[in-house]
DNA sequence: GTTTATGCAAAATATTTGCACCAGA
DNA sequence: TCTGGTGCAAATATTTTGCATAAAC
């Protein structure tokens, strides 16, 4: 049994630290926009599309451009604090990545609700499959599509 | 141990039958283009993108339009003989669906090679996860990304 | 003859880039 | 000051649609 204890504030701080380290190490600059976007991203719902993020951000910070949000999210992904995901609806979404943790998704095809889950046994089996094919796994993606409990009624 | 015995010609014939039944049942028309595209699709490599399919098809049958291929592949998916897949490279790909069979993918991030696999235990575990969340699964997608045996060397 | 399909071109989406100006180090 | 960042608009890339003509039924 795995016990995870996440204090929101601490996790957020750790990610900010991780990103600023990344920025420094790459010789990039810390800017007002990046701070705003990072703060907003870390405080937002998971799995927002770039579009959604931009619009919500824009409501509070009118001066920010789409390209900046776009490039900044790419940076987040590159730095390892975020990940791009595609649910096949033609929109790239972003989710936060927590150190050493990986989760997969249940996507409701009716209401769009997204639940996250983790299953170590499945991960192990994936490794076995990969080994059988001589593959070296870097990442994986597992998504279950269907009706959520609410929409089944 | 599951033994699968597929005779290419028979499978192909079965899919053509399935598609023509679908066409008939929907009150649509059987056309020269649909026949050509279907035949080509069933004889081609798996996981081709729409673009690839169109270009290769076009080489032999210059008169065929992109929109026709696009709409026809959608029809294949709707009829159940094909499935759309996204590997996150911004291109929609299509693969053949064989009755009662489901497979997942190993995608090489270096050379783009795609291997297919099937693992009943993983599927069972997925059902358990879904049940725990009250989800009713319709489909799922499992992709393992990494280096294939060749590219590891 | 009707109805649906096709092919083209245009529209709609989404993502990415060029560039003049701005800001952080 | 120098280097990288920002915002805008334009360029790409891809998917989708409108419509006149052609082909099935």
GROMACS .gro file of C-alpha atoms (C1' of nucleotides) in nm:
model
  356
    1UNK     CA    1   0.000   0.000   0.000
    2UNK     CA    2   0.136   0.330  -0.105
    3UNK     CA    3   0.067   0.632   0.106
    4UNK     CA    4   0.098   0.964  -0.066
    5UNK     CA    5   0.093   1.278   0.138
    6UNK     CA    6   0.073   1.591  -0.067
    7UNK     CA    7   0.049   1.930   0.086
    8UNK     CA    8  -0.064   2.158  -0.194
    9UNK     CA    9   0.146   2.454  -0.092
   10UNK     CA   10   0.461   2.249  -0.057
   11UNK     CA   11   0.415   2.071  -0.388
   12UNK     CA   12   0.355   2.402  -0.557
   13UNK     CA   13   0.665   2.549  -0.406
   14UNK     CA   14   0.873   2.251  -0.511
   15UNK     CA   15   0.755   2.284  -0.869
   16UNK     CA   16   0.830   2.652  -0.876
   17UNK     CA   17   1.175   2.572  -0.750
   18UNK     CA   18   1.219   2.301  -1.010
   19UNK     CA   19   1.116   2.536  -1.287
   20UNK     CA   20   1.339   2.820  -1.176
   21UNK     CA   21   1.629   2.578  -1.153
   22UNK     CA   22   1.554   2.467  -1.506
   23UNK     CA   23   1.539   2.826  -1.624
   24UNK     CA   24   1.868   2.909  -1.458
   25UNK     CA   25   2.042   2.598  -1.581
   26UNK     CA   26   1.936   2.671  -1.937
   27UNK     CA   27   2.045   3.032  -1.920
   28UNK     CA   28   1.690   3.152  -1.973
   29UNK     CA   29   1.523   3.437  -1.795
   30UNK     CA   30   1.270   3.465  -1.523
   31UNK     CA   31   0.991   3.692  -1.637
   32UNK     CA   32   0.671   3.833  -1.499
   33UNK     CA   33   0.469   3.637  -1.757
   34UNK     CA   34   0.630   3.308  -1.674
   35UNK     CA   35   0.564   3.362  -1.306
   36UNK     CA   36   0.202   3.444  -1.369
   37UNK     CA   37   0.147   3.150  -1.600
   38UNK     CA   38   0.321   2.906  -1.367
   39UNK     CA   39   0.128   3.025  -1.067
   40UNK     CA   40  -0.195   3.002  -1.257
   41UNK     CA   41  -0.112   2.661  -1.399
   42UNK     CA   42  -0.026   2.517  -1.059
   43UNK     CA   43  -0.347   2.646  -0.908
   44UNK     CA   44  -0.576   2.535  -1.188
   45UNK     CA   45  -0.775   2.229  -1.264
   46UNK     CA   46  -0.583   1.952  -1.432
   47UNK     CA   47  -0.610   1.870  -1.801
   48UNK     CA   48  -0.687   2.214  -1.929
   49UNK     CA   49  -0.633   2.274  -2.295
   50UNK     CA   50  -0.405   2.553  -2.405
   51UNK     CA   51  -0.707   2.742  -2.524
   52UNK     CA   52  -0.885   2.715  -2.190
   53UNK     CA   53  -0.577   2.810  -1.999
   54UNK     CA   54  -0.519   3.108  -2.219
   55UNK     CA   55  -0.873   3.233  -2.194
   56UNK     CA   56  -0.894   3.200  -1.818
   57UNK     CA   57  -0.556   3.355  -1.773
   58UNK     CA   58  -0.643   3.631  -2.010
   59UNK     CA   59  -0.945   3.722  -1.801
   60UNK     CA   60  -0.720   3.818  -1.513
   61UNK     CA   61  -0.415   3.929  -1.704
   62UNK     CA   62  -0.530   4.090  -2.026
   63UNK     CA   63  -0.185   4.169  -2.157
   64UNK     CA   64  -0.069   3.812  -2.200
   65UNK     CA   65  -0.044   3.673  -2.551
   66UNK     CA   66  -0.140   3.332  -2.675
   67UNK     CA   67   0.210   3.262  -2.807
   68UNK     CA   68   0.359   3.331  -2.468
   69UNK     CA   69   0.126   3.087  -2.299
   70UNK     CA   70   0.196   2.836  -2.573
   71UNK     CA   71   0.573   2.868  -2.542
   72UNK     CA   72   0.566   2.874  -2.166
   73UNK     CA   73   0.365   2.555  -2.139
   74UNK     CA   74   0.614   2.389  -2.374
   75UNK     CA   75   0.885   2.501  -2.137
   76UNK     CA   76   0.697   2.353  -1.843
   77UNK     CA   77   0.683   2.024  -2.025
   78UNK     CA   78   1.050   2.042  -2.112
   79UNK     CA   79   1.140   2.117  -1.754
   80UNK     CA   80   0.947   1.815  -1.637
   81UNK     CA   81   0.684   1.987  -1.425
   82UNK     CA   82   0.412   1.938  -1.683
   83UNK     CA   83   0.313   1.691  -1.950
   84UNK     CA   84   0.124   1.726  -2.274
   85UNK     CA   85  -0.168   1.494  -2.318
   86UNK     CA   86  -0.400   1.429  -2.606
   87UNK     CA   87  -0.740   1.280  -2.560
   88UNK     CA   88  -0.807   1.271  -2.928
   89UNK     CA   89  -1.040   1.569  -2.930
   90UNK     CA   90  -0.797   1.777  -3.128
   91UNK     CA   91  -0.682   1.984  -2.833
   92UNK     CA   92  -0.352   1.953  -2.655
   93UNK     CA   93  -0.396   1.949  -2.282
   94UNK     CA   94  -0.152   1.992  -2.000
   95UNK     CA   95  -0.129   1.828  -1.664
   96UNK     CA   96   0.105   1.868  -1.373
   97UNK     CA   97   0.365   1.603  -1.318
   98UNK     CA   98   0.456   1.508  -0.968
   99UNK     CA   99   0.796   1.362  -0.906
  100UNK     CA  100   0.798   0.984  -0.932
  101UNK     CA  101   0.428   0.961  -0.978
  102UNK     CA  102   0.249   0.844  -1.283
  103UNK     CA  103  -0.119   0.816  -1.336
  104UNK     CA  104  -0.352   0.722  -1.615
  105UNK     CA  105  -0.696   0.843  -1.713
  106UNK     CA  106  -1.058   0.754  -1.726
  107UNK     CA  107  -1.231   0.982  -1.973
  108UNK     CA  108  -1.608   1.014  -1.987
  109UNK     CA  109  -1.716   1.027  -2.349
  110UNK     CA  110  -2.040   1.198  -2.260
  111UNK     CA  111  -1.959   1.474  -2.014
  112UNK     CA  112  -1.584   1.493  -2.060
  113UNK     CA  113  -1.508   1.428  -1.694
  114UNK     CA  114  -1.159   1.297  -1.635
  115UNK     CA  115  -1.059   1.079  -1.343
  116UNK     CA  116  -0.705   0.971  -1.266
  117UNK     CA  117  -0.589   0.635  -1.144
  118UNK     CA  118  -0.274   0.449  -1.072
  119UNK     CA  119  -0.221   0.077  -1.093
  120UNK     CA  120   0.114  -0.075  -1.023
  121UNK     CA  121   0.025  -0.416  -1.150
  122UNK     CA  122  -0.064  -0.278  -1.489
  123UNK     CA  123   0.264  -0.089  -1.499
  124UNK     CA  124   0.453  -0.405  -1.421
  125UNK     CA  125   0.276  -0.596  -1.693
  126UNK     CA  126   0.361  -0.319  -1.936
  127UNK     CA  127   0.726  -0.362  -1.852
  128UNK     CA  128   0.696  -0.731  -1.918
  129UNK     CA  129   0.537  -0.673  -2.255
  130UNK     CA  130   0.806  -0.423  -2.348
  131UNK     CA  131   1.078  -0.663  -2.240
  132UNK     CA  132   0.931  -0.936  -2.455
  133UNK     CA  133   0.962  -0.709  -2.757
  134UNK     CA  134   1.304  -0.576  -2.665
  135UNK     CA  135   1.161  -0.229  -2.615
  136UNK     CA  136   1.295   0.021  -2.369
  137UNK     CA  137   0.998   0.215  -2.239
  138UNK     CA  138   1.028   0.587  -2.192
  139UNK     CA  139   0.668   0.675  -2.126
  140UNK     CA  140   0.329   0.530  -2.172
  141UNK     CA  141  -0.025   0.635  -2.210
  142UNK     CA  142  -0.327   0.449  -2.087
  143UNK     CA  143  -0.672   0.589  -2.127
  144UNK     CA  144  -1.004   0.425  -2.062
  145UNK     CA  145  -1.296   0.583  -2.245
  146UNK     CA  146  -1.652   0.529  -2.147
  147UNK     CA  147  -1.937   0.655  -1.932
  148UNK     CA  148  -1.871   0.786  -1.585
  149UNK     CA  149  -2.091   0.689  -1.293
  150UNK     CA  150  -2.310   0.999  -1.330
  151UNK     CA  151  -2.365   0.963  -1.701
  152UNK     CA  152  -2.460   0.598  -1.673
  153UNK     CA  153  -2.778   0.686  -1.493
  154UNK     CA  154  -0.283  -1.967  -2.497
  155UNK     CA  155  -0.483  -1.808  -2.769
  156UNK     CA  156  -0.437  -1.930  -3.119
  157UNK     CA  157  -0.536  -1.694  -3.392
  158UNK     CA  158  -0.556  -1.816  -3.743
  159UNK     CA  159  -0.608  -1.545  -3.997
  160UNK     CA  160  -0.621  -1.612  -4.362
  161UNK     CA  161  -0.564  -1.275  -4.526
  162UNK     CA  162  -0.798  -1.327  -4.813
  163UNK     CA  163  -1.081  -1.446  -4.595
  164UNK     CA  164  -1.045  -1.164  -4.346
  165UNK     CA  165  -1.043  -0.916  -4.629
  166UNK     CA  166  -1.352  -1.064  -4.778
  167UNK     CA  167  -1.529  -1.057  -4.443
  168UNK     CA  168  -1.452  -0.689  -4.400
  169UNK     CA  169  -1.572  -0.604  -4.745
  170UNK     CA  170  -1.891  -0.785  -4.666
  171UNK     CA  171  -1.925  -0.602  -4.336
  172UNK     CA  172  -1.877  -0.269  -4.505
  173UNK     CA  173  -2.120  -0.335  -4.785
  174UNK     CA  174  -2.376  -0.447  -4.529
  175UNK     CA  175  -2.321  -0.124  -4.343
  176UNK     CA  176  -2.361   0.076  -4.662
  177UNK     CA  177  -2.680  -0.103  -4.752
  178UNK     CA  178  -2.827  -0.078  -4.407
  179UNK     CA  179  -2.764   0.297  -4.398
  180UNK     CA  180  -2.912   0.352  -4.739
  181UNK     CA  181  -2.581   0.474  -4.878
  182UNK     CA  182  -2.433   0.394  -5.213
  183UNK     CA  183  -2.166   0.162  -5.329
  184UNK     CA  184  -1.925   0.354  -5.546
  185UNK     CA  185  -1.612   0.291  -5.746
  186UNK     CA  186  -1.410   0.515  -5.513
  187UNK     CA  187  -1.524   0.340  -5.199
  188UNK     CA  188  -1.432   0.007  -5.349
  189UNK     CA  189  -1.088   0.129  -5.447
  190UNK     CA  190  -1.020   0.289  -5.110
  191UNK     CA  191  -1.142  -0.012  -4.917
  192UNK     CA  192  -0.937  -0.252  -5.123
  193UNK     CA  193  -0.631  -0.037  -5.084
  194UNK     CA  194  -0.685   0.010  -4.714
  195UNK     CA  195  -0.724  -0.362  -4.649
  196UNK     CA  196  -0.407  -0.440  -4.842
  197UNK     CA  197  -0.193  -0.170  -4.688
  198UNK     CA  198   0.034  -0.146  -4.391
  199UNK     CA  199  -0.138  -0.070  -4.066
  200UNK     CA  200  -0.137   0.273  -3.898
  201UNK     CA  201  -0.113   0.486  -4.206
  202UNK     CA  202  -0.205   0.847  -4.169
  203UNK     CA  203  -0.475   0.992  -4.388
  204UNK     CA  204  -0.208   1.187  -4.572
  205UNK     CA  205   0.001   0.878  -4.645
  206UNK     CA  206  -0.299   0.680  -4.754
  207UNK     CA  207  -0.413   0.956  -4.981
  208UNK     CA  208  -0.074   1.001  -5.144
  209UNK     CA  209  -0.016   0.633  -5.206
  210UNK     CA  210  -0.365   0.586  -5.333
  211UNK     CA  211  -0.334   0.890  -5.551
  212UNK     CA  212  -0.027   0.744  -5.717
  213UNK     CA  213  -0.235   0.462  -5.861
  214UNK     CA  214  -0.566   0.636  -5.891
  215UNK     CA  215  -0.501   1.000  -5.978
  216UNK     CA  216  -0.863   1.103  -5.989
  217UNK     CA  217  -0.941   1.050  -5.623
  218UNK     CA  218  -0.982   1.352  -5.401
  219UNK     CA  219  -0.855   1.403  -5.049
  220UNK     CA  220  -1.203   1.473  -4.919
  221UNK     CA  221  -1.330   1.144  -5.054
  222UNK     CA  222  -1.055   0.952  -4.881
  223UNK     CA  223  -1.119   1.149  -4.565
  224UNK     CA  224  -1.492   1.083  -4.568
  225UNK     CA  225  -1.453   0.722  -4.667
  226UNK     CA  226  -1.213   0.645  -4.384
  227UNK     CA  227  -1.460   0.803  -4.144
  228UNK     CA  228  -1.720   0.570  -4.283
  229UNK     CA  229  -1.491   0.273  -4.231
  230UNK     CA  230  -1.452   0.373  -3.869
  231UNK     CA  231  -1.824   0.418  -3.831
  232UNK     CA  232  -1.893   0.080  -3.983
  233UNK     CA  233  -1.656  -0.083  -3.739
  234UNK     CA  234  -1.396  -0.216  -3.982
  235UNK     CA  235  -1.144   0.054  -3.896
  236UNK     CA  236  -1.042   0.266  -3.604
  237UNK     CA  237  -0.886   0.609  -3.574
  238UNK     CA  238  -0.574   0.630  -3.367
  239UNK     CA  239  -0.363   0.921  -3.254
  240UNK     CA  240  -0.004   0.883  -3.154
  241UNK     CA  241   0.029   1.244  -3.059
  242UNK     CA  242   0.223   1.343  -3.368
  243UNK     CA  243  -0.060   1.551  -3.501
  244UNK     CA  244  -0.171   1.301  -3.760
  245UNK     CA  245  -0.478   1.085  -3.744
  246UNK     CA  246  -0.399   0.728  -3.837
  247UNK     CA  247  -0.622   0.439  -3.924
  248UNK     CA  248  -0.596   0.074  -3.848
  249UNK     CA  249  -0.804  -0.226  -3.935
  250UNK     CA  250  -1.024  -0.372  -3.667
  251UNK     CA  251  -1.069  -0.744  -3.657
  252UNK     CA  252  -1.381  -0.876  -3.497
  253UNK     CA  253  -1.340  -0.941  -3.128
  254UNK     CA  254  -0.975  -0.858  -3.129
  255UNK     CA  255  -0.815  -0.568  -2.955
  256UNK     CA  256  -0.452  -0.481  -2.947
  257UNK     CA  257  -0.237  -0.207  -2.809
  258UNK     CA  258   0.079  -0.043  -2.936
  259UNK     CA  259   0.447  -0.010  -2.878
  260UNK     CA  260   0.570   0.300  -3.055
  261UNK     CA  261   0.938   0.365  -3.116
  262UNK     CA  262   1.011   0.730  -3.050
  263UNK     CA  263   1.319   0.722  -3.269
  264UNK     CA  264   1.228   0.536  -3.587
  265UNK     CA  265   0.850   0.543  -3.559
  266UNK     CA  266   0.815   0.165  -3.577
  267UNK     CA  267   0.491   0.039  -3.434
  268UNK     CA  268   0.444  -0.305  -3.284
  269UNK     CA  269   0.114  -0.444  -3.167
  270UNK     CA  270   0.050  -0.653  -2.862
  271UNK     CA  271  -0.234  -0.804  -2.671
  272UNK     CA  272  -0.244  -0.874  -2.301
  273UNK     CA  273  -0.555  -1.015  -2.142
  274UNK     CA  274  -0.438  -0.960  -1.789
  275UNK     CA  275  -0.396  -0.590  -1.849
  276UNK     CA  276  -0.742  -0.575  -2.000
  277UNK     CA  277  -0.887  -0.746  -1.695
  278UNK     CA  278  -0.715  -0.505  -1.462
  279UNK     CA  279  -0.852  -0.217  -1.663
  280UNK     CA  280  -1.200  -0.351  -1.611
  281UNK     CA  281  -1.135  -0.369  -1.239
  282UNK     CA  282  -1.015  -0.011  -1.229
  283UNK     CA  283  -1.316   0.105  -1.423
  284UNK     CA  284  -1.549  -0.087  -1.195
  285UNK     CA  285  -1.392   0.075  -0.891
  286UNK     CA  286  -1.477   0.416  -1.035
  287UNK     CA  287  -1.821   0.320  -1.154
  288UNK     CA  288  -1.714   0.367  -1.514
  289UNK     CA  289  -1.854   0.172  -1.804
  290UNK     CA  290  -1.571   0.126  -2.050
  291UNK     CA  291  -1.640   0.164  -2.418
  292UNK     CA  292  -1.287   0.161  -2.550
  293UNK     CA  293  -0.939   0.211  -2.428
  294UNK     CA  294  -0.603   0.314  -2.555
  295UNK     CA  295  -0.273   0.185  -2.428
  296UNK     CA  296   0.049   0.295  -2.587
  297UNK     CA  297   0.401   0.231  -2.474
  298UNK     CA  298   0.655   0.478  -2.608
  299UNK     CA  299   1.026   0.412  -2.613
  300UNK     CA  300   1.309   0.266  -2.813
  301UNK     CA  301   1.261  -0.046  -3.017
  302UNK     CA  302   1.516  -0.325  -3.013
  303UNK     CA  303   1.694  -0.194  -3.324
  304UNK     CA  304   1.721   0.163  -3.205
  305UNK     CA  305   1.858   0.062  -2.868
  306UNK     CA  306   2.179  -0.055  -3.025
  307DG     C1'  307  -3.562   1.110  -6.184
  308DT     C1'  308  -3.395   1.123  -5.705
  309DT     C1'  309  -3.073   1.090  -5.396
  310DT     C1'  310  -2.620   1.045  -5.250
  311DA     C1'  311  -2.110   1.085  -5.367
  312DT     C1'  312  -1.722   1.319  -5.558
  313DG     C1'  313  -1.368   1.664  -5.627
  314DC     C1'  314  -1.235   2.100  -5.581
  315DA     C1'  315  -1.164   2.490  -5.331
  316DA     C1'  316  -1.260   2.741  -4.936
  317DA     C1'  317  -1.338   2.754  -4.436
  318DA     C1'  318  -1.254   2.629  -3.986
  319DT     C1'  319  -0.922   2.465  -3.629
  320DA     C1'  320  -0.494   2.432  -3.403
  321DT     C1'  321  -0.024   2.486  -3.383
  322DT     C1'  322   0.395   2.718  -3.481
  323DT     C1'  323   0.699   3.096  -3.629
  324DG     C1'  324   0.897   3.575  -3.776
  325DC     C1'  325   0.987   3.997  -3.622
  326DA     C1'  326   0.990   4.458  -3.412
  327DC     C1'  327   0.992   4.609  -2.967
  328DC     C1'  328   1.048   4.521  -2.454
  329DA     C1'  329   1.263   4.356  -2.032
  330DG     C1'  330   1.570   4.080  -1.736
  331DA     C1'  331   2.047   3.988  -1.607
  332DT     C1'  332   2.446   4.654  -2.314
  333DC     C1'  333   2.339   4.219  -2.454
  334DT     C1'  334   2.056   3.833  -2.480
  335DG     C1'  335   1.645   3.632  -2.456
  336DG     C1'  336   1.114   3.725  -2.409
  337DT     C1'  337   0.675   3.911  -2.550
  338DG     C1'  338   0.280   4.015  -2.835
  339DC     C1'  339   0.098   4.047  -3.256
  340DA     C1'  340   0.011   3.892  -3.688
  341DA     C1'  341   0.116   3.586  -4.032
  342DA     C1'  342   0.235   3.118  -4.175
  343DT     C1'  343   0.164   2.614  -4.126
  344DA     C1'  344  -0.060   2.210  -4.077
  345DT     C1'  345  -0.472   1.950  -4.049
  346DT     C1'  346  -0.941   1.866  -4.047
  347DT     C1'  347  -1.385   1.976  -4.205
  348DT     C1'  348  -1.744   2.174  -4.508
  349DG     C1'  349  -2.012   2.402  -4.919
  350DC     C1'  350  -2.134   2.339  -5.356
  351DA     C1'  351  -2.168   2.235  -5.851
  352DT     C1'  352  -2.128   1.826  -6.107
  353DA     C1'  353  -2.126   1.323  -6.158
  354DA     C1'  354  -2.264   0.874  -6.047
  355DA     C1'  355  -2.557   0.523  -5.812
  356DC     C1'  356  -3.000   0.334  -5.748
   0.00000   0.00000   0.00000
